[in-house]
Amino acid sequence: MIPADLQMNLTGSMALKWDPKNLEIRTRSVEKTLEPLVIQVTTLVNTKGPSKKKKGRSKRAHVLVAAVEKATDNFIEKGEQIAYENPDIKQEMLSAVDEVRKTGDAMSIAAREFADDPCSSLKRGNMVRAARNLLSAVTRLLILADMVDVHLLLKSLQLVEGDLEKVKNASSQSELLDTFRQFGRNAVDLIQQAAKRQAELKDPRLRDDLAAARAVLKKHSMMLLTASKAYVRHPELAAAKANRDYVYKQVCEAVNTIADVAQGKALGGVALPYDGPGELAAALDDFDERIIMDPLTYNEVRTRPSLEERLESIISGAALMADSSCTRDERRERIVAECNAVRQALQDLLSEYMANVGKNKPADSLDKAIENMCRKTRDLRRQLRKAVVDHVSDSFLETNVPLLVLIEAAKNGNEKEVEEYAQVFTEHASKLVEVANLACSMSNNDDGVKMVRFAASQIENLCPQVINAARILAARPRSKVAQENMDVFKEAWENQVRILTEAVDDITTIDDFLAVSENHILEDVNKCVLALQEGDADTLDRTAGAIRGRSARVCNVVTAEMDNYEPGIYTERVLEAVAVLRDQVMPNFAQRVEVAVEALGTQPQRDVDENEFIDASRLVYDGVREIRRAVLMNRTDEELDPDEVLLDEQGTYDTRSKSSAHTEHDEYPDISGINNTRDAMRFMAKEDKEKILQQVEIFRSEKSKFDREVAKWDDTGNDIIVLAKHMCMIMMEMTDFTRGRGPLKTTMDVINAAKKISEAGTKLDKLARQIADQVSLVLFAEHALFFHSGVARNCVFENENSNLVAVNSAYDCERWLFVA
């Protein structure tokens, strides 16, 4: 398509202002149709010298001339057919066809003369000029043919514009419904034609503009109907007019965008406010690139101030994030500490550059300083990302609550409460937008950032209109059209929040999300237990609701993430952990909360089994932790966050095994980079690692069977299940140790863990024998003791061989539980 001015007059005819000097092709169909002719003509023009078969003549050139003539005749035939089928563009098409015929004839003559004498530079020049004229004429013909589709689209668009004007001016419900039916039919036709045009366009920005316009037109059509009905029914309400005018403006802008794109008025040429990567992420990337340089190019006067200024700008952005209200105190302290560490690392690096100026070979200390600098910026990035996820985790939790209380107040006709809740709703929307922009600031995903910013701008625009819909309903609580209008705006808001949530999830890593969610759920679990101990039913209920919301978010996000992987053992493990949390743990937790809240709400308050509640709460945290562990199973050591491989660092209420206590002293003071046995595991020979992994896989297979068996039993009051889970957890930590990760660091940690398994096994032995003594079926008792004897044997083995993985213990535990 060319950038021509295509205008529709009142009679529906089309006027085209043709610029012969501008032949920009903007659609795939024109480009594809023109391509064979261009190849033929180009090949003909590039023909070199005479044929070796017959002096002075080129057989191949004559074949190409015939092919060009045939292609030209086909263009002429098709052009005439299109001209007679479309009277509005007939004269322009016939004129273009005539031009193709003339230039084709001229090309044919010039090409045959050149084919007879390919050594003549004069004849070659004549043919080149004729070829250019032919290609220009054919291009114009194709563009005009392409304009037929544009013409039909603009005709449909003109009908929609007329319908919109009628909808705006409707003064009764019957008139509004009649005009809207016609608008609906024409709008569907326009959307379909715009979709075809979108598929044809070459420019991705134009395609995006057209896609966005189509989406707005489709999404706002029903909103236009309900808002118009509310305004026609209640014209005295300013909120009703504001609602109608907002939707009408959105639809009109979408129609205008479709018209502009169809006519080649490129909207994509202007940089939009939501384009570009995150500012803080881009600044960190730029800083990382600039700190690496040739020592010979280092200049103390220029380089030092430049890098220090860039770093201070980054630290200023980090400080703003740290000072935000949703940033946890611990996270704020970590960010401040990392900022100071980065400052110091930069000073050390600059000192090394200064010391290496003029040296032929840089010292090793310079490489170490660069490595340290890069490591410190990575640490700062990690803390900033987690600060962002802190905000996301808190703000995108129960996002529908402010909306629901606003609507409830409106349904009750309480206009004063509506205004109060409108303020809360506005603050909520502003917080969503603020957090979305924070997430953008730390993302390098350009497309994802664009989507988030666009979705956030839609939230900003929609927020006041949702409030206006609530005001209409509050003023006329018995009005059916006011209720319908409120329902439509409610649905639009929920959809937009869902889009924003998914967009934000796309630009935040699941590893960060799960790490932060686990810590937040642990905080909420502690608050729940404290509220129970203090008899505070309201806090207990509210915090438990937050736990349920966070857990549901974890399940939804992880399930969506697994859609990105091919089905296999990894996805099965992750989805199995999700199913345990969602289908077993959370219903049990909800039941315990309900019982506790009911008991605390009575006068006088009834006693609540605190241990049962703590166990139910602990299982929620354990469930989230197991999901996270399962997700991290396919990560390499380099991908893991060194601060987060200790999955049970923050455990309370026995949510981590006692074996997790570890020593901090350096076991290998003479070896750089290795402080303990766990670190040494990472540097093992590949063959040894593979042997260990084989054993770990056997253990994991047995653990999966163990988990499925344990899931059948309620561990409340079941000491066997509790002990078995405790032993399995320690074994998991020991397998992590063999991979160079997890809470166990030193050989002594492993020995202590083995002792814990042995102690738990001894307790299990006593319980098993008590059960066996009480069992009347002798054969059953023998089976139970037989399988349990394996547990006892392996506990002794663990105590004596604490540096090996307890595969047999897991196997026998699972078998013993099956019969017990």
PDB file of C-alpha atoms in Angstrom, residues 588 592 609 611-613 615-616 618-619 713-719 721-722 725:
ATOM      1  CA  ASN A 588      -7.701 -28.735  55.836  1.00  0.00           C
ATOM      2  CA  ARG A 592      -9.146 -25.346  60.986  1.00  0.00           C
ATOM      3  CA  ASP A 609      -6.704 -26.982  69.883  1.00  0.00           C
ATOM      4  CA  ASN A 611      -1.447 -27.694  68.225  1.00  0.00           C
ATOM      5  CA  GLU A 612      -3.855 -28.801  65.513  1.00  0.00           C
ATOM      6  CA  PHE A 613      -4.035 -25.256  64.179  1.00  0.00           C
ATOM      7  CA  ASP A 615       0.123 -28.201  62.383  1.00  0.00           C
ATOM      8  CA  ALA A 616      -2.390 -27.137  59.727  1.00  0.00           C
ATOM      9  CA  ARG A 618       2.799 -25.495  59.119  1.00  0.00           C
ATOM     10  CA  LEU A 619       1.546 -27.803  56.387  1.00  0.00           C
ATOM     11  CA  TRP A 713      -3.279 -40.515  55.686  1.00  0.00           C
ATOM     12  CA  ASP A 714      -4.142 -37.607  57.947  1.00  0.00           C
ATOM     13  CA  ASP A 715      -1.036 -36.772  59.969  1.00  0.00           C
ATOM     14  CA  THR A 716      -3.077 -35.047  62.690  1.00  0.00           C
ATOM     15  CA  GLY A 717      -2.422 -37.126  65.752  1.00  0.00           C
ATOM     16  CA  ASN A 718      -0.646 -39.769  63.682  1.00  0.00           C
ATOM     17  CA  ASP A 719       2.852 -40.007  65.122  1.00  0.00           C
ATOM     18  CA  ILE A 721       3.187 -40.207  59.621  1.00  0.00           C
ATOM     19  CA  VAL A 722       4.804 -37.250  61.398  1.00  0.00           C
ATOM     20  CA  LYS A 725       7.788 -37.095  57.053  1.00  0.00           C
TER      21      LYS A 725
END
